[in-house]
Amino acid sequence: EAQVTQNPRYLITVTGKKLTVTCSQNMNHEYMSWYRQDPGLGLRQIYYSMNVEVTDKGDVPEGYKVSRKEKRNFPLILESPSPNQTSLYFCASSSRGDTEAFFGQGTRLTVV
Amino acid sequence: EDQVTQSPEALRLQEGESSSLNCSYTVSGLRGLFWYRQDPGKGPEFLFTLYSAGEEKEKERLKATLTKKESFLHITAPKPEDSATYLCAVQPLSGTYKYIFGTGTRLKVLA
């Protein structure tokens, strides 16, 4: 089954404790992306990647890092999480940068 | 500045009562406009992509249209299972491949 898998689904952590949210797709897609979704603000793009070793900033990249060492994986790294990064996070992939995106199930992160 | 505005924020319809959702955008050139459906607690699910003004696409009770400044998602004779949040996203024609999402329209269809 074609899918985008994020882990974990839920995470509660403390301020400053580094964490990684994993994202994997099994569709051999070139393009992958991370979003955060907040009430009243909608989905905002954090980072995206056009291909292996190629990443670029979205609209809200501050406080986040990404890497794309393999085509199927695109982890999101929070080196020093803060409470304002409490949000619902989605990973997505698409065959190219301008085609339909497939989204993961979401990761609900709470930073206390 | 690139911007996407969706209206209304929320919409309640009786089953069978047709209506339209609006997505207005301001971008310096449009590479593509996308419609997604999102159910509570789930990731968005792709509906349509429109690339040029005048383009229309249909799927079951949904029809998406595109002009140079806005897109409409027409819902004909909706059913309760059409209840969801509908998201619009644009991709500007600039050198990057960023996406800009609107804040969505929450649709509730009453039986």
Tab-separated table of C-alpha atoms in Angstrom:
chain	number	residue	atom	x	y	z
A	1	GLU	CA	0.000	0.000	0.000
A	2	ALA	CA	1.290	3.440	-1.002
A	3	GLN	CA	1.770	5.504	2.118
A	4	VAL	CA	3.643	8.146	4.060
A	5	THR	CA	4.476	7.013	7.581
A	6	GLN	CA	5.303	9.367	10.436
A	7	ASN	CA	6.521	8.420	13.881
A	8	PRO	CA	5.680	9.013	16.599
A	9	ARG	CA	2.004	9.929	16.327
A	10	TYR	CA	1.987	11.649	19.687
A	11	LEU	CA	4.873	13.135	21.647
A	12	ILE	CA	5.121	15.153	24.841
A	13	THR	CA	8.557	16.523	25.620
A	14	VAL	CA	10.263	19.178	27.696
A	15	THR	CA	11.807	22.421	26.548
A	16	GLY	CA	15.313	21.996	25.181
A	17	LYS	CA	15.321	18.216	24.768
A	18	LYS	CA	16.317	17.362	21.201
A	19	LEU	CA	13.845	15.247	19.275
A	20	THR	CA	13.387	13.769	15.817
A	21	VAL	CA	10.149	13.018	14.009
A	22	THR	CA	10.641	10.453	11.288
A	23	CYS	CA	8.918	10.370	7.899
A	24	SER	CA	9.162	7.607	5.337
A	25	GLN	CA	7.426	7.106	1.974
A	26	ASN	CA	7.263	3.963	-0.162
A	27	MET	CA	6.280	5.557	-3.488
A	28	ASN	CA	9.754	6.510	-4.763
A	29	HIS	CA	8.732	10.155	-4.686
A	30	GLU	CA	11.251	12.897	-5.440
A	31	TYR	CA	9.600	15.666	-3.402
A	32	MET	CA	9.047	15.588	0.360
A	33	SER	CA	7.907	18.286	2.715
A	34	TRP	CA	7.110	19.113	6.343
A	35	TYR	CA	4.203	21.267	7.561
A	36	ARG	CA	2.866	22.424	10.857
A	37	GLN	CA	-0.852	23.026	11.400
A	38	ASP	CA	-2.101	25.463	14.021
A	39	PRO	CA	-5.665	26.673	14.697
A	40	GLY	CA	-6.417	29.816	12.732
A	41	LEU	CA	-3.125	29.665	10.849
A	42	GLY	CA	-3.687	26.636	8.666
A	43	LEU	CA	-0.915	24.511	7.209
A	44	ARG	CA	2.446	26.235	6.973
A	45	GLN	CA	5.401	24.737	5.176
A	46	ILE	CA	8.555	24.271	7.263
A	47	TYR	CA	11.036	22.695	4.836
A	48	TYR	CA	10.893	20.826	1.587
A	49	SER	CA	13.238	18.641	-0.426
A	50	MET	CA	13.306	18.281	-4.191
A	51	ASN	CA	15.564	15.205	-4.048
A	52	VAL	CA	18.318	13.500	-2.061
A	53	GLU	CA	20.692	16.045	-0.499
A	54	VAL	CA	18.549	18.958	-1.778
A	55	THR	CA	16.545	20.833	0.855
A	56	ASP	CA	15.066	24.323	1.015
A	57	LYS	CA	13.249	26.509	3.510
A	58	GLY	CA	9.516	26.946	3.567
A	59	ASP	CA	7.736	29.796	5.310
A	60	VAL	CA	8.485	28.845	8.937
A	61	PRO	CA	11.897	27.092	9.117
A	62	GLU	CA	13.204	28.719	12.329
A	63	GLY	CA	13.945	26.198	15.049
A	64	TYR	CA	13.828	23.174	12.725
A	65	LYS	CA	16.340	21.128	10.772
A	66	VAL	CA	15.877	18.466	8.120
A	67	SER	CA	18.037	16.049	6.189
A	68	ARG	CA	17.494	13.961	3.069
A	69	LYS	CA	20.171	11.311	2.951
A	70	GLU	CA	17.933	8.705	1.338
A	71	LYS	CA	15.069	9.195	-1.095
A	72	ARG	CA	12.473	7.533	1.122
A	73	ASN	CA	13.241	9.286	4.428
A	74	PHE	CA	12.908	12.913	5.482
A	75	PRO	CA	13.287	13.369	9.250
A	76	LEU	CA	12.367	16.601	11.047
A	77	ILE	CA	14.747	17.578	13.832
A	78	LEU	CA	14.053	19.981	16.670
A	79	GLU	CA	17.436	20.646	18.288
A	80	SER	CA	16.045	22.649	21.227
A	81	PRO	CA	12.247	22.530	21.251
A	82	SER	CA	10.284	25.395	22.758
A	83	PRO	CA	6.599	25.640	23.753
A	84	ASN	CA	5.778	27.664	20.613
A	85	GLN	CA	6.630	24.554	18.589
A	86	THR	CA	3.678	22.745	20.105
A	87	SER	CA	1.659	21.869	17.028
A	88	LEU	CA	0.331	19.175	14.699
A	89	TYR	CA	2.989	18.208	12.167
A	90	PHE	CA	2.478	16.604	8.781
A	91	CYS	CA	4.933	15.087	6.366
A	92	ALA	CA	3.996	14.841	2.682
A	93	SER	CA	5.500	13.458	-0.499
A	94	SER	CA	4.814	13.831	-4.211
A	95	SER	CA	6.309	12.466	-7.395
A	96	ARG	CA	7.462	15.940	-8.460
A	97	GLY	CA	7.433	19.356	-6.861
A	98	ASP	CA	4.200	20.390	-8.586
A	99	THR	CA	1.988	17.308	-8.349
A	100	GLU	CA	-0.506	15.941	-5.832
A	101	ALA	CA	0.861	15.361	-2.366
A	102	PHE	CA	0.293	12.350	-0.136
A	103	PHE	CA	0.216	13.225	3.549
A	104	GLY	CA	1.139	11.215	6.600
A	105	GLN	CA	-1.189	10.685	9.570
A	106	GLY	CA	0.299	13.540	11.537
A	107	THR	CA	2.382	13.908	14.704
A	108	ARG	CA	0.917	15.829	17.606
A	109	LEU	CA	3.789	17.416	19.508
A	110	THR	CA	3.470	19.086	22.878
A	111	VAL	CA	6.471	20.933	24.357
A	112	VAL	CA	6.138	21.795	28.038
B	1	GLU	CA	3.500	38.967	-0.742
B	2	ASP	CA	1.992	35.639	-1.811
B	3	GLN	CA	-1.310	35.014	-0.083
B	4	VAL	CA	-4.253	32.585	-0.080
B	5	THR	CA	-7.648	33.415	1.453
B	6	GLN	CA	-10.489	30.940	1.778
B	7	SER	CA	-14.126	31.799	2.428
B	8	PRO	CA	-16.336	31.185	4.196
B	9	GLU	CA	-14.492	29.915	7.275
B	10	ALA	CA	-17.387	27.602	8.053
B	11	LEU	CA	-20.470	26.468	6.165
B	12	ARG	CA	-23.487	24.445	7.208
B	13	LEU	CA	-25.639	22.914	4.483
B	14	GLN	CA	-28.660	20.702	4.436
B	15	GLU	CA	-28.221	17.453	2.563
B	16	GLY	CA	-28.855	18.192	-1.121
B	17	GLU	CA	-28.261	21.941	-0.773
B	18	SER	CA	-25.594	22.879	-3.333
B	19	SER	CA	-23.026	25.589	-2.623
B	20	SER	CA	-19.550	26.862	-3.468
B	21	LEU	CA	-16.344	27.414	-1.528
B	22	ASN	CA	-13.983	30.186	-2.553
B	23	CYS	CA	-10.186	30.369	-2.671
B	24	SER	CA	-8.715	33.756	-3.576
B	25	TYR	CA	-5.004	34.003	-4.210
B	26	THR	CA	-2.371	36.640	-4.795
B	27	VAL	CA	0.832	35.314	-6.298
B	28	SER	CA	3.351	36.566	-8.806
B	29	GLY	CA	2.521	33.860	-11.324
B	30	LEU	CA	0.787	30.567	-10.583
B	31	ARG	CA	2.406	27.200	-11.091
B	32	GLY	CA	-0.589	25.272	-9.718
B	33	LEU	CA	-3.597	25.407	-7.396
B	34	PHE	CA	-4.520	22.396	-5.293
B	35	TRP	CA	-7.631	21.372	-3.378
B	36	TYR	CA	-7.468	18.940	-0.469
B	37	ARG	CA	-10.010	17.486	1.923
B	38	GLN	CA	-9.110	16.967	5.576
B	39	ASP	CA	-11.093	14.885	8.027
B	40	PRO	CA	-10.633	15.421	11.787
B	41	GLY	CA	-7.445	13.812	13.086
B	42	LYS	CA	-6.181	12.886	9.625
B	43	GLY	CA	-3.809	14.223	7.024
B	44	PRO	CA	-5.139	16.130	4.012
B	45	GLU	CA	-6.318	14.043	1.071
B	46	PHE	CA	-5.791	15.240	-2.492
B	47	LEU	CA	-8.813	16.239	-4.578
B	48	PHE	CA	-7.769	18.350	-7.590
B	49	THR	CA	-4.938	20.229	-9.255
B	50	LEU	CA	-5.620	23.160	-11.588
B	51	TYR	CA	-2.815	24.715	-13.615
B	52	SER	CA	-4.334	27.417	-15.823
B	53	ALA	CA	-7.265	29.841	-15.856
B	54	GLY	CA	-10.391	28.325	-17.357
B	55	GLU	CA	-9.496	24.817	-16.280
B	56	GLU	CA	-12.203	22.719	-14.594
B	57	LYS	CA	-12.082	19.293	-12.932
B	58	GLU	CA	-14.840	17.102	-11.544
B	59	LYS	CA	-15.056	14.192	-9.164
B	60	GLU	CA	-18.399	12.840	-8.006
B	61	ARG	CA	-20.264	15.761	-6.375
B	62	LEU	CA	-17.267	18.117	-6.511
B	63	LYS	CA	-16.198	20.458	-9.292
B	64	ALA	CA	-13.212	22.798	-9.139
B	65	THR	CA	-12.767	25.835	-11.367
B	66	LEU	CA	-9.943	28.345	-11.753
B	67	THR	CA	-9.683	31.977	-12.805
B	68	LYS	CA	-6.660	34.289	-12.685
B	69	LYS	CA	-7.519	35.426	-9.162
B	70	GLU	CA	-9.581	32.696	-7.537
B	71	SER	CA	-10.787	29.132	-7.534
B	72	PHE	CA	-14.172	27.724	-6.602
B	73	LEU	CA	-15.015	24.303	-5.267
B	74	HIS	CA	-18.636	23.623	-6.179
B	75	ILE	CA	-20.463	20.954	-4.183
B	76	THR	CA	-23.594	19.626	-5.839
B	77	ALA	CA	-26.264	17.900	-3.746
B	78	PRO	CA	-23.905	17.277	-0.813
B	79	LYS	CA	-24.238	14.319	1.535
B	80	PRO	CA	-23.282	14.106	5.218
B	81	GLU	CA	-20.122	12.204	4.263
B	82	ASP	CA	-18.911	15.350	2.447
B	83	SER	CA	-18.503	17.021	5.849
B	84	ALA	CA	-14.825	17.912	6.246
B	85	THR	CA	-12.420	20.831	6.063
B	86	TYR	CA	-11.524	21.781	2.504
B	87	LEU	CA	-8.069	23.263	1.981
B	88	CYS	CA	-6.763	25.265	-0.943
B	89	ALA	CA	-3.043	25.592	-1.691
B	90	VAL	CA	-1.133	27.496	-4.344
B	91	GLN	CA	2.351	27.056	-5.682
B	92	PRO	CA	3.846	30.292	-7.041
B	93	LEU	CA	5.723	30.309	-10.336
B	94	SER	CA	8.859	31.625	-8.671
B	95	GLY	CA	12.072	29.624	-8.720
B	96	THR	CA	11.188	27.658	-5.612
B	97	TYR	CA	8.677	24.875	-5.087
B	98	LYS	CA	7.012	26.208	-1.944
B	99	TYR	CA	3.348	25.736	-1.131
B	100	ILE	CA	1.052	28.282	0.482
B	101	PHE	CA	-2.115	26.968	2.102
B	102	GLY	CA	-5.290	28.806	3.004
B	103	THR	CA	-6.825	28.299	6.444
B	104	GLY	CA	-9.611	26.147	5.054
B	105	THR	CA	-13.416	26.004	4.989
B	106	ARG	CA	-15.103	23.748	7.535
B	107	LEU	CA	-18.112	22.170	5.867
B	108	LYS	CA	-20.900	20.484	7.781
B	109	VAL	CA	-23.664	18.746	5.843
B	110	LEU	CA	-26.747	17.953	7.872
B	111	ALA	CA	-28.939	14.947	7.134
